[in-house]
Short mmCIF file of C-alpha atoms in Angstrom, two decimals:
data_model
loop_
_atom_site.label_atom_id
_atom_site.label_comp_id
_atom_site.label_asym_id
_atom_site.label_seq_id
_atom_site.Cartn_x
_atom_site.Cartn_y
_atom_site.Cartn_z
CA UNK A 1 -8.02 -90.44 41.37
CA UNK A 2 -7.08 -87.47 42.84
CA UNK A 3 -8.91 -84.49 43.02
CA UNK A 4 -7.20 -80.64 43.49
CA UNK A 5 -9.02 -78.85 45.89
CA UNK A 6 -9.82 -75.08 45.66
CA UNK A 7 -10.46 -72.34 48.12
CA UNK A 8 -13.52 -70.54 47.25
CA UNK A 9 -11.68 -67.23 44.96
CA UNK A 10 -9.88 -70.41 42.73
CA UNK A 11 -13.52 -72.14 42.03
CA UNK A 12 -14.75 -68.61 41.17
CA UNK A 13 -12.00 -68.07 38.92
CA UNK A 14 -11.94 -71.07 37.09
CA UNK A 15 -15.88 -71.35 36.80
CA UNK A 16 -15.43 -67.51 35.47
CA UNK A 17 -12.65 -68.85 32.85
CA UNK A 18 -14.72 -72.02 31.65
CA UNK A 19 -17.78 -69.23 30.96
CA UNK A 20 -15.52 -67.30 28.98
CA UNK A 21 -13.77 -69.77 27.58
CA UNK A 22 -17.23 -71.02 26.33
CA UNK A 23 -18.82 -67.98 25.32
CA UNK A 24 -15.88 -66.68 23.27
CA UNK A 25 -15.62 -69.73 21.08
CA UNK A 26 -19.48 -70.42 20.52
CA UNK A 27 -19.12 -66.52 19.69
CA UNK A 28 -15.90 -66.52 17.19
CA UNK A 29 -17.87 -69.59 15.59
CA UNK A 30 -21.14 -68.03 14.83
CA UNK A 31 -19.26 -65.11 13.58
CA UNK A 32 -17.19 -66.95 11.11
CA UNK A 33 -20.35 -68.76 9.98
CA UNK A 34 -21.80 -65.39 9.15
CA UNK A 35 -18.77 -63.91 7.84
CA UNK A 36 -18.59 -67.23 5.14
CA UNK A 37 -22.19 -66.78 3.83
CA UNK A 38 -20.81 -63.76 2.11
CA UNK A 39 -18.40 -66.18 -0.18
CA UNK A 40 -20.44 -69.27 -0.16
CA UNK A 41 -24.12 -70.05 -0.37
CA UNK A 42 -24.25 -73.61 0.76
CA UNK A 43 -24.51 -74.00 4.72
CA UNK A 44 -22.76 -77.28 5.17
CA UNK A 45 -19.62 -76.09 6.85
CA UNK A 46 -22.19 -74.57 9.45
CA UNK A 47 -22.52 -77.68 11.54
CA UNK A 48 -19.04 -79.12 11.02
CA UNK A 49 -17.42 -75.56 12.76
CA UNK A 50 -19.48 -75.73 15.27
CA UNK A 51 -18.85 -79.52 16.00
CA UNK A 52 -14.96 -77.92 15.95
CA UNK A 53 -16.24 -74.93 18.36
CA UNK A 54 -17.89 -77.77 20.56
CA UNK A 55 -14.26 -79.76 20.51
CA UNK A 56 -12.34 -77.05 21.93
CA UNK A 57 -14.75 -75.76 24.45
CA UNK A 58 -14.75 -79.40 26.02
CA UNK A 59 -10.69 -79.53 25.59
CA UNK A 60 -10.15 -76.51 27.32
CA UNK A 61 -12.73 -76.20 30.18
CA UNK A 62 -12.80 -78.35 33.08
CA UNK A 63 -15.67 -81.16 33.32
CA UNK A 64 -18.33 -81.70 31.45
CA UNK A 65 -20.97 -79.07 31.75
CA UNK A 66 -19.66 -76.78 29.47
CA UNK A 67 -19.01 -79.64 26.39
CA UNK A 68 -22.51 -80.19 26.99
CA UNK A 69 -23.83 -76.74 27.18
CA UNK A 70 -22.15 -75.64 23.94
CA UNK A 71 -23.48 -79.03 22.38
CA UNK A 72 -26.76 -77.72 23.34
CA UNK A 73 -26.31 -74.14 22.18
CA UNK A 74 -24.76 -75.20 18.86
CA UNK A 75 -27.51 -77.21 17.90
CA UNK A 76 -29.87 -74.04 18.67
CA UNK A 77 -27.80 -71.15 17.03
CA UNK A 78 -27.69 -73.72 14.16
CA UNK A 79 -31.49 -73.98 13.85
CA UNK A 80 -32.25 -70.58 14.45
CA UNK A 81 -29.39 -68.46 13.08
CA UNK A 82 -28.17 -70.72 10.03
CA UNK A 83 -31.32 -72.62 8.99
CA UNK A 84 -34.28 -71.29 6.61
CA UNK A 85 -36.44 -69.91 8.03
CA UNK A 86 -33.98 -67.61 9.77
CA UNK A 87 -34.02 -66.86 13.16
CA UNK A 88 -36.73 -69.17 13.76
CA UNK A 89 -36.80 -71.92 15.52
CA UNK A 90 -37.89 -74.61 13.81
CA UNK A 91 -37.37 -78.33 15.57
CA UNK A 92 -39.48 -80.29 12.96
CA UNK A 93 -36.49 -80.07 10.41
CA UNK A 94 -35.33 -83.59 8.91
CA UNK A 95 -32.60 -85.03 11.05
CA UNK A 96 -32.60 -82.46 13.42
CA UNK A 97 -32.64 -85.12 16.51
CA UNK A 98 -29.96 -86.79 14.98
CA UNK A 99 -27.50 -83.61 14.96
CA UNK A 100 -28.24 -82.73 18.67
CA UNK A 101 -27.41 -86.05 19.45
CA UNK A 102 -24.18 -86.52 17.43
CA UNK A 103 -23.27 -82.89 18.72
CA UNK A 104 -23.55 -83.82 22.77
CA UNK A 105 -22.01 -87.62 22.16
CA UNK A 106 -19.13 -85.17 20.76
CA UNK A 107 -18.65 -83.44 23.38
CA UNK A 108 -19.52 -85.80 26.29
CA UNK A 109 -16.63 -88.27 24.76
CA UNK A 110 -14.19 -85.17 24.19
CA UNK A 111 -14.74 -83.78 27.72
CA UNK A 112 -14.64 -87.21 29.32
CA UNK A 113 -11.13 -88.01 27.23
CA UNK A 114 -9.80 -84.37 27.92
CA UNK A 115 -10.56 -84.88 31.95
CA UNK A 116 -8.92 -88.24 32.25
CA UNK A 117 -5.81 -87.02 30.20
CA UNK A 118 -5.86 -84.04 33.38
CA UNK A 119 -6.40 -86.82 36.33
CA UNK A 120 -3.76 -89.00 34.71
CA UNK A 121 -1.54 -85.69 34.66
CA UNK A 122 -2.04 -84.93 37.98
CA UNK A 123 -1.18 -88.26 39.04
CA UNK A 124 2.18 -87.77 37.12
CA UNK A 125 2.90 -84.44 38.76
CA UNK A 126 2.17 -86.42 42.23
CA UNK A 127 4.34 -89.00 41.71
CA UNK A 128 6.96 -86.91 40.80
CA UNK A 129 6.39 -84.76 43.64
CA UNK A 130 6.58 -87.38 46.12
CA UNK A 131 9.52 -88.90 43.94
CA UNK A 132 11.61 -85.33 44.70
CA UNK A 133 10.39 -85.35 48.76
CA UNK A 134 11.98 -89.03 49.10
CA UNK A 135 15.08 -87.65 47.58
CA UNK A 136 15.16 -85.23 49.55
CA UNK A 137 14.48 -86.91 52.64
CA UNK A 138 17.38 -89.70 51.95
CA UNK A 139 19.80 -86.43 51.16
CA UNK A 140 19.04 -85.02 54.28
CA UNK A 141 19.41 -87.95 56.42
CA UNK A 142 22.34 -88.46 55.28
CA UNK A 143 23.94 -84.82 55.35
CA UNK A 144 22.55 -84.31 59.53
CA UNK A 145 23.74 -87.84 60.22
CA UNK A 146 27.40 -86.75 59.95
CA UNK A 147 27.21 -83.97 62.05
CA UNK A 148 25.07 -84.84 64.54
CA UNK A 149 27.82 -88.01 65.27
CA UNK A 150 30.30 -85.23 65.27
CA UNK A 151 29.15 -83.10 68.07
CA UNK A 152 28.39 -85.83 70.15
CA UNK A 153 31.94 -86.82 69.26
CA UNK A 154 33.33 -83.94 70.48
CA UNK A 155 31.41 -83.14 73.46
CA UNK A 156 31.77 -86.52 74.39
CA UNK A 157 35.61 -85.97 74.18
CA UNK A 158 35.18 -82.70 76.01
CA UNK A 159 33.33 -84.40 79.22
CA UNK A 160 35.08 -87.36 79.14
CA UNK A 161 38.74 -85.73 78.77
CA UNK A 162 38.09 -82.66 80.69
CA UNK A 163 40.98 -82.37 82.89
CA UNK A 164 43.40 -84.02 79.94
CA UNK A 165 42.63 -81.47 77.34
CA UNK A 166 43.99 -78.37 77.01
CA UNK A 167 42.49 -75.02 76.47
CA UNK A 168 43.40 -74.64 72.98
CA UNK A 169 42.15 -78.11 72.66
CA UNK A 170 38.95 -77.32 74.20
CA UNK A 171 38.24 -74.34 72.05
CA UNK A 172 38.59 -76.31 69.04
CA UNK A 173 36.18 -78.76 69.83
CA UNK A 174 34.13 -76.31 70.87
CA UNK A 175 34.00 -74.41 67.67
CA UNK A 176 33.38 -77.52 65.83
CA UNK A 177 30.35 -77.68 67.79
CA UNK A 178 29.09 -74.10 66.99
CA UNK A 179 29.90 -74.85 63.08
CA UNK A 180 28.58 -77.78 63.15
CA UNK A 181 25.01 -76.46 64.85
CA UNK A 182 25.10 -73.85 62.45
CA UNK A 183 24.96 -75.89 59.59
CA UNK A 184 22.20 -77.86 60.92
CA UNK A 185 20.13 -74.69 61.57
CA UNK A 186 20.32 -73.68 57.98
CA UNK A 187 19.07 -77.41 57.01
CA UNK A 188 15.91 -76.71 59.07
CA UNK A 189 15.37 -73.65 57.63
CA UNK A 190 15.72 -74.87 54.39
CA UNK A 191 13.31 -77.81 55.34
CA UNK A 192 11.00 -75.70 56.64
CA UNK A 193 11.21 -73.23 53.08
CA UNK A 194 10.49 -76.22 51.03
CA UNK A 195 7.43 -77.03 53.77
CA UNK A 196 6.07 -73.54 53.55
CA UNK A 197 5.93 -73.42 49.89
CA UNK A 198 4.38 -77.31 49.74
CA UNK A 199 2.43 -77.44 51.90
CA UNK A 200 -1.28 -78.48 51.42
CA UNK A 201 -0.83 -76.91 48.11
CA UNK A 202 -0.36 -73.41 49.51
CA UNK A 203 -0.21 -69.94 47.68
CA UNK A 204 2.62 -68.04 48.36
CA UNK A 205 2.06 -64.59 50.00
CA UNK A 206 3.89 -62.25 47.73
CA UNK A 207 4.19 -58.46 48.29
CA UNK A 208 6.33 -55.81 46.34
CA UNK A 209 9.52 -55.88 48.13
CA UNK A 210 12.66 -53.55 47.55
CA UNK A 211 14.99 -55.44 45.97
CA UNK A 212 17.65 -53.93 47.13
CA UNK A 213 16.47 -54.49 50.79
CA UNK A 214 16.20 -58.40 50.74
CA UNK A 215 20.05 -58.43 48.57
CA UNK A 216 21.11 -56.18 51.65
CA UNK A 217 19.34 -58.72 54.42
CA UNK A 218 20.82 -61.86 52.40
CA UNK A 219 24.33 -60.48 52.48
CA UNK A 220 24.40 -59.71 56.15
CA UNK A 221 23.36 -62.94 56.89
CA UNK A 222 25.66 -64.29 55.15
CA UNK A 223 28.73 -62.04 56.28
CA UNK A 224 27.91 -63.16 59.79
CA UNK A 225 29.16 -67.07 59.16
CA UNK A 226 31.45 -65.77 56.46
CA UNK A 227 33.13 -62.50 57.27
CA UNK A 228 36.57 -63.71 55.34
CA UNK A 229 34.90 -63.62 51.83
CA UNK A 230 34.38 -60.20 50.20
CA UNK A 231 30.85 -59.43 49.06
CA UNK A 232 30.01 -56.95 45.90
CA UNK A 233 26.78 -55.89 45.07
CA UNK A 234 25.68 -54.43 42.17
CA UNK A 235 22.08 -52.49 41.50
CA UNK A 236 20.27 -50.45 39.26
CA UNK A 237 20.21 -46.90 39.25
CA UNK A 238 16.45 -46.67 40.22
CA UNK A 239 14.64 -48.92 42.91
CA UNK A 240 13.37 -51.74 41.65
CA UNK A 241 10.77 -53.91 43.32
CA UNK A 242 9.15 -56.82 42.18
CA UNK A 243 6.56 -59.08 43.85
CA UNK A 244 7.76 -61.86 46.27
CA UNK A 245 8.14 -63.67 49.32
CA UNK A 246 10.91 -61.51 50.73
CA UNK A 247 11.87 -64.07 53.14
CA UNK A 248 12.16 -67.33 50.88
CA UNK A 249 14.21 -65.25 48.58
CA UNK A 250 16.50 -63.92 51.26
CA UNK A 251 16.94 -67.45 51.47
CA UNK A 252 17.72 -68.48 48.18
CA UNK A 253 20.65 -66.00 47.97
CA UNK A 254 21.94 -66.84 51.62
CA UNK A 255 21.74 -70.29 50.23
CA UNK A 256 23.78 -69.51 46.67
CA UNK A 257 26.73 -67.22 48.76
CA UNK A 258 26.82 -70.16 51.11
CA UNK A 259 27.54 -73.02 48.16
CA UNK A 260 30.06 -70.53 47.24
CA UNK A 261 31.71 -70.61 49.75
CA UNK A 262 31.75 -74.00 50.72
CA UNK A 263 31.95 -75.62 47.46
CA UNK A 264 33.95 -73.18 45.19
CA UNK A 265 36.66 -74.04 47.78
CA UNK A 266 38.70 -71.31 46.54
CA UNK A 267 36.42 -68.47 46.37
CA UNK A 268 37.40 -65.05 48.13
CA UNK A 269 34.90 -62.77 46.58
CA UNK A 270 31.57 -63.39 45.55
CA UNK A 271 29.20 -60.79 43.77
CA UNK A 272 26.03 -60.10 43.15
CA UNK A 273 23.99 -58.07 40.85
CA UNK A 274 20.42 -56.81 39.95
CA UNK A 275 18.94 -56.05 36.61
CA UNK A 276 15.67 -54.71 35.53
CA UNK A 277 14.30 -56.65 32.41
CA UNK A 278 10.81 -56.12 30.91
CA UNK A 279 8.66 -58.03 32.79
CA UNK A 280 10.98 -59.54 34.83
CA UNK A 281 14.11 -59.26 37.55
CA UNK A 282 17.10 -60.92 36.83
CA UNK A 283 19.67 -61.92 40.05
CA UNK A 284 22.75 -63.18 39.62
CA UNK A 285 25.84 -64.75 41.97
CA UNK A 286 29.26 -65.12 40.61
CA UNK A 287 31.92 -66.25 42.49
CA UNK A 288 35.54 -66.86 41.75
CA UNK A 289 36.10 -70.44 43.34
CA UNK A 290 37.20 -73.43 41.67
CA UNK A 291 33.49 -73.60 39.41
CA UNK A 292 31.03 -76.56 39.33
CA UNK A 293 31.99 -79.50 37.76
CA UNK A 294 30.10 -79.50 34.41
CA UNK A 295 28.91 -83.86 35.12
CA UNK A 296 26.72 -82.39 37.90
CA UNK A 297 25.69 -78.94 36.13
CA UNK A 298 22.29 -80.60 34.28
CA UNK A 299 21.34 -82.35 37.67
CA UNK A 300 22.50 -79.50 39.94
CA UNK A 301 19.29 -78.25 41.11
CA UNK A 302 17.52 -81.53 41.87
CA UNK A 303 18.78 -82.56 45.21
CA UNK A 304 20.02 -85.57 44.71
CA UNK A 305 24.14 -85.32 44.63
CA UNK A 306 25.65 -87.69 46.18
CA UNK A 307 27.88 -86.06 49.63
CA UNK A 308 30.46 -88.66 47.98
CA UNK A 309 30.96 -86.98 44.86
CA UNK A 310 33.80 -84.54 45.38
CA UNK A 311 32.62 -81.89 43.12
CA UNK A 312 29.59 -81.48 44.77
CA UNK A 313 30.54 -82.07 48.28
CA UNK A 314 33.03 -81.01 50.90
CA UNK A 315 32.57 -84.37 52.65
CA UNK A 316 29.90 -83.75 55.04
CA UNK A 317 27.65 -81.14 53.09
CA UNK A 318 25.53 -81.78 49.97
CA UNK A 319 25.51 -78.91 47.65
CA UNK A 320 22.32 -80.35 46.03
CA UNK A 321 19.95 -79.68 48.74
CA UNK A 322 20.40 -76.11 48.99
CA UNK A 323 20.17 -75.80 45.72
CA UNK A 324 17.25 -78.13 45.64
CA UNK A 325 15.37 -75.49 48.12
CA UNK A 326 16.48 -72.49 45.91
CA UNK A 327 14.80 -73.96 42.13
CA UNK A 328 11.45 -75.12 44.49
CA UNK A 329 11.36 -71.53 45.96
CA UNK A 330 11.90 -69.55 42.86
CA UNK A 331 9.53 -72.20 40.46
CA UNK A 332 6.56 -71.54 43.34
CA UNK A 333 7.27 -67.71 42.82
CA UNK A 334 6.68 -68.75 38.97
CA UNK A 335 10.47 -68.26 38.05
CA UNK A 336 12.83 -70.04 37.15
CA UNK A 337 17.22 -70.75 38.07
CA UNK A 338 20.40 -72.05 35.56
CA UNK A 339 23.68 -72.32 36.69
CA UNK A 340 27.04 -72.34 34.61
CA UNK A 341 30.78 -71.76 35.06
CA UNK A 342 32.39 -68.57 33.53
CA UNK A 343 34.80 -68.60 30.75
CA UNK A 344 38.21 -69.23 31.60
CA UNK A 345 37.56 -71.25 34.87
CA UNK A 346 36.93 -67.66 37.20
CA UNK A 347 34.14 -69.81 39.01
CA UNK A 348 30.31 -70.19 38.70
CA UNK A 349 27.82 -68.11 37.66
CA UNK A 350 24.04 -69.23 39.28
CA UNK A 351 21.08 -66.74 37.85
CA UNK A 352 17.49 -66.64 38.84
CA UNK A 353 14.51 -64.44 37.68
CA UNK A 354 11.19 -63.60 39.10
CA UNK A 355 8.55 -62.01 36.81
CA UNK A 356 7.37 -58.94 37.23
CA UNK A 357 4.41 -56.86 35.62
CA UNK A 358 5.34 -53.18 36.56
CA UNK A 359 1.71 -51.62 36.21
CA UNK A 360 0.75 -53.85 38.26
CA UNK A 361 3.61 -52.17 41.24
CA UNK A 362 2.43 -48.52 39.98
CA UNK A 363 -1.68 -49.76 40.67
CA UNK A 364 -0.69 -50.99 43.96
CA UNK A 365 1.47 -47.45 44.84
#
């Protein structure tokens, strides 16, 4: 069994929702109870409603208390709203103990099924989790083994061939070195994304950020490993923000320019552009490389390519993981990522939203 802890503020919240919850359906029943005595004088539907009412409270609250407390309160707003003499309470009516107990078996054995079905959920959602982190694990072995042996090949071949090798030589090997250590620095900081948003179940820290800013951050990070390929942004007219972890989504789009690159093989420019959708901000990063081979487009984003596949690889670099780390950033920031080729093979189109209520950004200005 496995149980989902809660700070302090998340148990208030949810014990707030399971009141409400509670309240509001005991409520809309006894006022559809009254509003039917108008068009019927018989009373049976009374108890069989709020048997219903007593279903759905103990479906959608968490636990038991509250199946059982509504039990309880529908067998008393029964008695002393619904039966003669009104609003009385009268607990020597015939069969009276019968209905109380028939309404909290209800919702004991609804609110017992109802939490099981959310364990047995959970477990599924663990599972899965830990199904994704093996994955990703066996990915990433895989991709740092390769260059890891290569920089020990070459420095080996630099210390061991000193005197042999020439400059130009030298410099070569040397520069596969620095690309090589590169790459590996942008694994661990995509490790260490995935960790920071995973991480003993963790909220993300989201403030409004300019999204023009983080585009502008992700682009010069990228033109630093990349100055060759031309880089086009496109924005709205007025500033648009939108709440987020302006790191992890630098991130994301460093990642995206840098598959690209890489994989699109051919690409020489690469643009990106911003729109302003109600409730939401929609990115998107087209490129004009060679496009993603549509096998691998419906398992693109779940990190499991294989570095032999040769539309997903260059040899020595997945394009899964990345893209792996990008769909697990923007799914924690409660978004969500597709990716397609254009028409007429110009290369791939990846989008990505992030919702975004904007009263909420003028309450907070």
């Amino acid at each position: 069994m496995i149980e989902r802890k809660q700070n302090p503020e998340q148990k208030g919240r949810t014990i707030l929702r399971n009141i409400l919850i509670t309240v509001g359906i005991m409520g809309a029943a006894t006022i559809v109870c009254l509003a039917l005595q108008h068009f019927s004088e018989a009373d049976t539907h009374v108890p069989l409603l709020f048997v219903l009412a007593v279903v759905i409270v103990a479906r959608f609250t968490e636990g038991y208390v509250y199946g059982i407390l509504s039990a309880m309160a529908a067998v008393v707003l029964v008695n002393y709203v619904f039966t003669y003499p009104y609003f009385e309470l009268n607990f020597s009516i015939t069969g009276y103990p019968l209905t109380f107990v028939v309404m909290l078996a209800t919702a004991v054995m609804v609110s017992a099924l109802t939490t099981q079905i959310k364990w047995q959920e959970q477990i599924r959602l663990e599972v899965e989790k830990e199904k994704t982190r093996a994955n990703l694990l066996r990915a990433v072995s895989h991709d740092i083994r390769t260059p890891l042996t290569s920089i020990q090949a070459s420095a080996s071949g630099i210390l061991d061939n000193y005197d042999a090798l020439g400059r130009q030589e030298k410099v070569e090997l040397l520069e596969g070195i620095r690309d090589e250590s590169r790459w590996l620095i942008r694994m661990v900081e995509n490790l260490l994304s995935i960790t920071r948003i995973n991480g003993d179940r963790a909220q993300l820290q989201t403030t409004w950020e300019v999204v023009e800013e983080v585009v502008g951050g992700a682009v010069g990070k990228f033109q630093k490993q990349f100055a060759q390929i031309e880089v086009e942004t496109s924005m709205p007219e007025e500033v648009v923000m939108a709440p987020m972890d302006g790191i992890l989504v630098e991130q994301v789009l460093v990642n995206l320019m840098e598959n690209s690159a890489i994989h699109g093989k051919t690409t020489t420019k690469i643009r990106i552009s911003v729109q302003k959708l109600p409730e939401r901000v929609l990115f998107c990063v087209e490129d004009n490389g060679k496009g993603i081979d549509p096998a691998i487009l419906p398992i693109i984003f779940e990190g499991q390519l294989s570095t032999g596949d040769h539309a997903a690889s260059d040899g020595k670099r997945s394009m899964g993981i990345g893209l792996s780390v990008c769909m697990s950033i923007i799914q924690a920031h409660q978004g969500d990522m597709k990716a397609e080729n254009m028409a007429a093979h110009r290369g791939a189109r990846i989008q990505f939203w992030l919702p975004c209520q904007e009263e909420n950004w003028m309450e907070e200005a």
